[in-house]
């Protein structure tokens, strides 16, 4: 119940821990779907290892490390904990690595949402989805790496780019950081709902462990249900700009409709949880939260 595992998933987890091999049933449509899921999870994991290696590269990853440092994210343990990485600027760097070095099939890399194919082309002409971006792995509630988000460090648009919907990832059905926050949410009976990756990571860095992020999307009933499984109290802490306030109003209604109690913390103009905690410290943030 604590880990929100189904019976079958619990059996698989225990079998893995005990070194036991589970009986294999005859191939079916369900098992084929499961095999596809495991293949895509494996590709995401290999991509994440590649991205983290690029971030630590003395030369290639320096712009990304400099940007993270400028944002106050110079704690390597935190970055390693989240698996933050860097996607090089080349058009096919990730594709070539996964295809040639990891022996992944191009069609599977495409299904994982890591590459795209040029329109009106029957075969070939694939290119990387994420280029020249800091990479944030997106995990589901069980810690499975299901998608990525890339943050540009220059002036290119869009600023944030999320994985497309895949067999692993459906937009609006997950919350960033919930796998890390769910235990604290249960214990404190309160979920802090923030807007971005940096917000949730900053809170976690300073010991505020019951925070999750919507990653720039409007709160959905599915996300509200996820929270309802762990608490009946939520606090919205979005950006103080007009877009953040609009998102707050919409999110308030969605959470309320799902039977959750909702509070709103409005930070001073120009601040989000990331900048506020960094400038004033976690104690001041918790004081604002209390009041």
Short mmCIF file of C-alpha atoms in Angstrom, two decimals:
data_model
loop_
_atom_site.label_atom_id
_atom_site.label_comp_id
_atom_site.label_asym_id
_atom_site.label_seq_id
_atom_site.Cartn_x
_atom_site.Cartn_y
_atom_site.Cartn_z
CA UNK A 1 0.00 0.00 0.00
CA UNK A 2 2.84 2.41 0.87
CA UNK A 3 4.50 1.85 -2.52
CA UNK A 4 1.23 1.79 -4.48
CA UNK A 5 2.14 -1.51 -6.14
CA UNK A 6 -0.36 -3.88 -7.70
CA UNK A 7 -0.24 -7.51 -6.56
CA UNK A 8 1.62 -8.62 -9.70
CA UNK A 9 4.15 -5.77 -9.43
CA UNK A 10 4.72 -6.62 -5.76
CA UNK A 11 5.41 -10.28 -6.68
CA UNK A 12 7.89 -9.19 -9.37
CA UNK A 13 9.69 -6.82 -7.03
CA UNK A 14 10.02 -9.45 -4.29
CA UNK A 15 11.16 -12.08 -6.78
CA UNK A 16 13.89 -9.74 -8.03
CA UNK A 17 15.04 -9.02 -4.47
CA UNK A 18 15.16 -12.72 -3.62
CA UNK A 19 16.83 -13.78 -6.88
CA UNK A 20 13.89 -15.95 -7.92
CA UNK A 21 12.75 -16.51 -11.50
CA UNK A 22 9.01 -16.24 -12.02
CA UNK A 23 7.20 -18.75 -14.27
CA UNK A 24 6.76 -17.51 -17.81
CA UNK A 25 3.31 -17.88 -19.33
CA UNK A 26 2.60 -18.35 -23.02
CA UNK A 27 3.07 -15.19 -25.11
CA UNK A 28 -0.06 -13.07 -25.26
CA UNK A 29 -1.03 -9.57 -26.26
CA UNK A 30 -0.56 -8.49 -22.64
CA UNK A 31 2.93 -9.99 -22.43
CA UNK A 32 3.88 -8.36 -25.73
CA UNK A 33 2.81 -5.01 -24.29
CA UNK A 34 4.86 -5.72 -21.16
CA UNK A 35 7.91 -6.59 -23.25
CA UNK A 36 7.54 -3.34 -25.19
CA UNK A 37 7.32 -1.41 -21.93
CA UNK A 38 10.48 -3.04 -20.57
CA UNK A 39 12.31 -2.33 -23.84
CA UNK A 40 11.39 1.36 -23.75
CA UNK A 41 12.30 1.67 -20.07
CA UNK A 42 15.69 0.15 -20.86
CA UNK A 43 16.26 2.63 -23.70
CA UNK A 44 15.37 5.55 -21.44
CA UNK A 45 17.78 4.28 -18.81
CA UNK A 46 20.59 3.98 -21.36
CA UNK A 47 19.84 7.47 -22.67
CA UNK A 48 19.93 8.88 -19.15
CA UNK A 49 23.35 7.32 -18.47
CA UNK A 50 24.56 8.87 -21.74
CA UNK A 51 23.17 12.32 -20.86
CA UNK A 52 24.73 12.31 -17.38
CA UNK A 53 28.08 11.34 -18.85
CA UNK A 54 27.89 14.23 -21.31
CA UNK A 55 27.09 16.66 -18.48
CA UNK A 56 30.26 15.62 -16.66
CA UNK A 57 32.42 15.84 -19.79
CA UNK A 58 35.20 18.38 -19.20
CA UNK A 59 34.54 20.34 -22.36
CA UNK A 60 31.20 19.36 -23.88
CA UNK A 61 29.21 19.67 -20.66
CA UNK A 62 30.77 22.91 -19.44
CA UNK A 63 28.01 25.29 -20.73
CA UNK A 64 25.37 23.18 -19.00
CA UNK A 65 27.35 22.98 -15.76
CA UNK A 66 27.96 26.73 -15.84
CA UNK A 67 24.23 27.34 -16.28
CA UNK A 68 23.34 25.00 -13.41
CA UNK A 69 25.92 26.73 -11.23
CA UNK A 70 24.41 30.12 -12.10
CA UNK A 71 21.05 28.78 -10.87
CA UNK A 72 22.60 27.55 -7.64
CA UNK A 73 22.54 23.86 -8.57
CA UNK A 74 26.19 22.98 -7.96
CA UNK A 75 25.51 20.08 -5.57
CA UNK A 76 26.69 17.04 -7.54
CA UNK A 77 24.92 14.66 -5.16
CA UNK A 78 21.59 16.37 -5.91
CA UNK A 79 22.19 16.30 -9.66
CA UNK A 80 23.23 12.64 -9.50
CA UNK A 81 20.20 11.82 -7.35
CA UNK A 82 17.88 13.26 -9.99
CA UNK A 83 19.98 11.96 -12.90
CA UNK A 84 20.27 15.41 -14.51
CA UNK A 85 22.22 15.32 -17.77
CA UNK A 86 23.04 17.15 -20.98
CA UNK A 87 21.98 16.50 -24.57
CA UNK A 88 24.62 17.64 -27.04
CA UNK A 89 23.75 20.07 -29.83
CA UNK A 90 24.28 17.63 -32.70
CA UNK A 91 21.28 16.55 -34.73
CA UNK A 92 21.88 12.80 -34.29
CA UNK A 93 24.22 12.37 -31.30
CA UNK A 94 21.73 10.50 -29.11
CA UNK A 95 20.45 8.41 -32.01
CA UNK A 96 23.95 7.34 -33.04
CA UNK A 97 24.93 6.47 -29.47
CA UNK A 98 21.83 4.37 -28.77
CA UNK A 99 21.91 2.67 -32.16
CA UNK A 100 25.64 1.97 -32.48
CA UNK A 101 26.88 1.72 -28.90
CA UNK A 102 23.80 0.34 -27.13
CA UNK A 103 22.47 -1.71 -30.08
CA UNK A 104 18.95 -0.27 -29.72
CA UNK A 105 16.56 -0.53 -32.66
CA UNK A 106 15.69 2.76 -34.35
CA UNK A 107 11.96 1.98 -34.21
CA UNK A 108 12.18 1.45 -30.44
CA UNK A 109 14.13 4.70 -29.96
CA UNK A 110 11.36 6.43 -31.92
CA UNK A 111 8.67 4.82 -29.71
CA UNK A 112 10.54 6.02 -26.61
CA UNK A 113 10.15 9.60 -27.86
CA UNK A 114 13.89 10.33 -28.09
CA UNK A 115 13.98 10.88 -31.85
CA UNK A 116 11.69 12.19 -34.56
CA UNK A 117 11.33 11.47 -38.24
CA UNK A 118 11.11 14.16 -40.87
CA UNK A 119 7.64 14.56 -42.30
CA UNK A 120 6.76 13.06 -45.69
CA UNK A 121 9.67 10.62 -45.45
CA UNK A 122 8.96 6.89 -45.54
CA UNK A 123 12.32 5.69 -44.25
CA UNK A 124 15.35 7.24 -42.58
CA UNK A 125 15.95 10.92 -41.85
CA UNK A 126 15.61 10.57 -38.09
CA UNK A 127 16.94 13.24 -35.74
CA UNK A 128 17.18 13.81 -31.97
CA UNK A 129 14.25 15.40 -30.12
CA UNK A 130 16.54 16.93 -27.51
CA UNK A 131 19.53 18.99 -28.67
CA UNK A 132 21.56 21.46 -26.62
CA UNK A 133 19.40 21.01 -23.53
CA UNK A 134 19.81 20.18 -19.85
CA UNK A 135 17.99 16.91 -19.40
CA UNK A 136 15.64 16.13 -16.50
CA UNK A 137 14.54 12.49 -16.25
CA UNK A 138 10.83 12.16 -15.50
CA UNK A 139 9.98 9.20 -13.27
CA UNK A 140 6.58 7.76 -12.46
CA UNK A 141 5.41 7.12 -8.90
CA UNK A 142 7.38 3.86 -8.78
CA UNK A 143 10.62 5.45 -9.96
CA UNK A 144 10.45 4.13 -13.54
CA UNK A 145 12.09 6.50 -16.02
CA UNK A 146 9.21 7.18 -18.40
CA UNK A 147 10.12 10.47 -20.12
CA UNK A 148 12.47 13.45 -20.26
CA UNK A 149 12.27 17.22 -20.18
CA UNK A 150 14.95 19.37 -21.76
CA UNK A 151 15.73 22.93 -20.65
CA UNK A 152 17.51 25.15 -23.18
CA UNK A 153 20.38 27.26 -21.82
CA UNK A 154 20.32 29.89 -24.56
CA UNK A 155 17.51 31.96 -26.04
CA UNK A 156 15.98 29.23 -28.20
CA UNK A 157 12.31 28.36 -27.94
CA UNK A 158 10.60 26.54 -26.42
CA UNK A 159 12.42 27.04 -23.13
CA UNK A 160 11.24 23.61 -21.93
CA UNK A 161 10.63 20.65 -24.20
CA UNK A 162 8.93 17.50 -22.88
CA UNK A 163 8.91 14.02 -24.36
CA UNK A 164 5.96 13.34 -26.66
CA UNK A 165 3.33 10.90 -25.44
CA UNK A 166 4.58 7.32 -25.64
CA UNK A 167 3.43 3.87 -24.42
CA UNK A 168 5.20 4.84 -21.16
CA UNK A 169 4.21 8.48 -20.77
CA UNK A 170 0.82 10.16 -21.05
CA UNK A 171 0.86 13.89 -20.44
CA UNK A 172 -1.13 14.99 -17.41
CA UNK A 173 -1.09 11.59 -15.67
CA UNK A 174 2.13 12.04 -13.69
CA UNK A 175 3.72 14.53 -11.30
CA UNK A 176 7.43 15.30 -11.24
CA UNK A 177 9.05 14.21 -7.97
CA UNK A 178 6.07 12.24 -6.62
CA UNK A 179 8.20 9.09 -6.34
CA UNK A 180 10.48 11.01 -3.96
CA UNK A 181 7.77 12.96 -2.17
CA UNK A 182 4.99 10.45 -1.56
CA UNK A 183 6.27 9.16 1.79
CA UNK A 184 6.69 12.71 3.15
CA UNK A 185 3.26 13.65 1.75
CA UNK A 186 1.69 10.74 3.64
CA UNK A 187 3.51 11.57 6.88
CA UNK A 188 2.75 15.29 6.76
CA UNK A 189 -0.66 14.81 5.16
CA UNK A 190 0.08 17.68 2.81
CA UNK A 191 1.32 18.03 -0.76
CA UNK A 192 3.01 21.19 -1.98
CA UNK A 193 2.22 21.56 -5.69
CA UNK A 194 4.74 23.66 -7.59
CA UNK A 195 5.18 24.52 -11.24
CA UNK A 196 8.66 23.58 -12.44
CA UNK A 197 11.51 21.08 -12.13
CA UNK A 198 13.84 23.59 -10.49
CA UNK A 199 11.16 24.47 -7.91
CA UNK A 200 10.70 20.86 -6.81
CA UNK A 201 14.44 20.15 -6.81
CA UNK A 202 15.21 23.26 -4.77
CA UNK A 203 12.63 22.29 -2.16
CA UNK A 204 14.02 18.75 -1.98
CA UNK A 205 17.59 20.09 -1.72
CA UNK A 206 16.68 22.01 1.43
CA UNK A 207 14.79 19.21 3.11
CA UNK A 208 11.26 20.17 2.02
CA UNK A 209 10.37 16.69 0.84
CA UNK A 210 6.59 16.84 0.28
CA UNK A 211 6.77 18.90 -2.94
CA UNK A 212 5.80 17.86 -6.46
CA UNK A 213 5.73 19.77 -9.77
CA UNK A 214 3.27 19.91 -12.66
CA UNK A 215 6.06 20.87 -15.08
CA UNK A 216 4.30 23.81 -16.65
CA UNK A 217 1.08 21.99 -17.48
CA UNK A 218 -2.35 22.66 -16.01
CA UNK A 219 -3.33 20.36 -13.13
CA UNK A 220 -5.47 17.49 -14.38
CA UNK A 221 -8.04 15.27 -12.60
CA UNK A 222 -5.59 12.35 -12.99
CA UNK A 223 -2.88 14.26 -11.13
CA UNK A 224 -5.38 15.25 -8.45
CA UNK A 225 -6.30 11.58 -8.02
CA UNK A 226 -2.62 10.68 -7.62
CA UNK A 227 -2.36 13.18 -4.78
CA UNK A 228 -5.64 12.04 -3.23
CA UNK A 229 -4.16 8.55 -2.84
CA UNK A 230 -1.63 10.03 -0.40
CA UNK A 231 -3.25 13.06 1.26
CA UNK A 232 -6.39 15.17 1.48
CA UNK A 233 -4.52 18.51 1.81
CA UNK A 234 -2.79 20.42 -0.98
CA UNK A 235 -1.08 23.79 -1.23
CA UNK A 236 -0.58 25.46 -4.61
CA UNK A 237 2.64 27.48 -4.95
CA UNK A 238 2.91 28.65 -8.54
CA UNK A 239 4.81 31.57 -10.04
CA UNK A 240 3.64 35.03 -9.00
CA UNK A 241 3.17 36.23 -12.61
CA UNK A 242 -0.19 36.38 -14.38
CA UNK A 243 0.28 32.97 -16.02
CA UNK A 244 1.03 31.43 -12.64
CA UNK A 245 -2.03 33.01 -11.08
CA UNK A 246 -4.24 31.75 -13.91
CA UNK A 247 -2.84 28.25 -13.44
CA UNK A 248 -3.50 28.55 -9.71
CA UNK A 249 -7.16 29.41 -10.25
CA UNK A 250 -7.68 26.50 -12.64
CA UNK A 251 -5.76 24.07 -10.45
CA UNK A 252 -7.72 25.16 -7.39
CA UNK A 253 -10.97 24.13 -9.07
CA UNK A 254 -9.65 20.77 -10.28
CA UNK A 255 -8.27 19.78 -6.86
CA UNK A 256 -11.45 20.93 -5.11
CA UNK A 257 -13.62 18.86 -7.46
CA UNK A 258 -11.60 15.76 -6.49
CA UNK A 259 -12.45 16.35 -2.83
CA UNK A 260 -9.09 17.76 -1.76
CA UNK A 261 -8.67 20.68 0.62
CA UNK A 262 -6.76 23.44 -1.18
CA UNK A 263 -4.68 26.36 0.05
CA UNK A 264 -2.67 28.87 -1.97
CA UNK A 265 0.68 30.38 -1.05
CA UNK A 266 1.35 33.57 -3.01
CA UNK A 267 5.03 34.52 -3.02
CA UNK A 268 6.29 38.12 -3.45
CA UNK A 269 6.27 39.47 -7.03
CA UNK A 270 9.07 38.12 -9.20
CA UNK A 271 9.56 34.99 -7.12
CA UNK A 272 8.87 31.30 -7.53
CA UNK A 273 9.72 28.62 -4.91
CA UNK A 274 13.18 28.12 -6.46
CA UNK A 275 14.25 31.78 -6.31
CA UNK A 276 12.55 32.43 -2.96
CA UNK A 277 14.20 29.50 -1.16
CA UNK A 278 17.56 30.31 -2.71
CA UNK A 279 17.40 33.99 -1.69
CA UNK A 280 15.70 33.81 1.70
CA UNK A 281 16.33 30.23 2.80
CA UNK A 282 14.05 27.29 3.61
CA UNK A 283 13.12 28.57 7.09
CA UNK A 284 11.61 31.74 5.65
CA UNK A 285 9.77 29.69 3.03
CA UNK A 286 8.31 27.39 5.69
CA UNK A 287 7.30 30.47 7.68
CA UNK A 288 5.44 31.84 4.65
CA UNK A 289 3.84 28.43 4.26
CA UNK A 290 2.75 28.35 7.90
CA UNK A 291 1.20 31.80 7.67
#
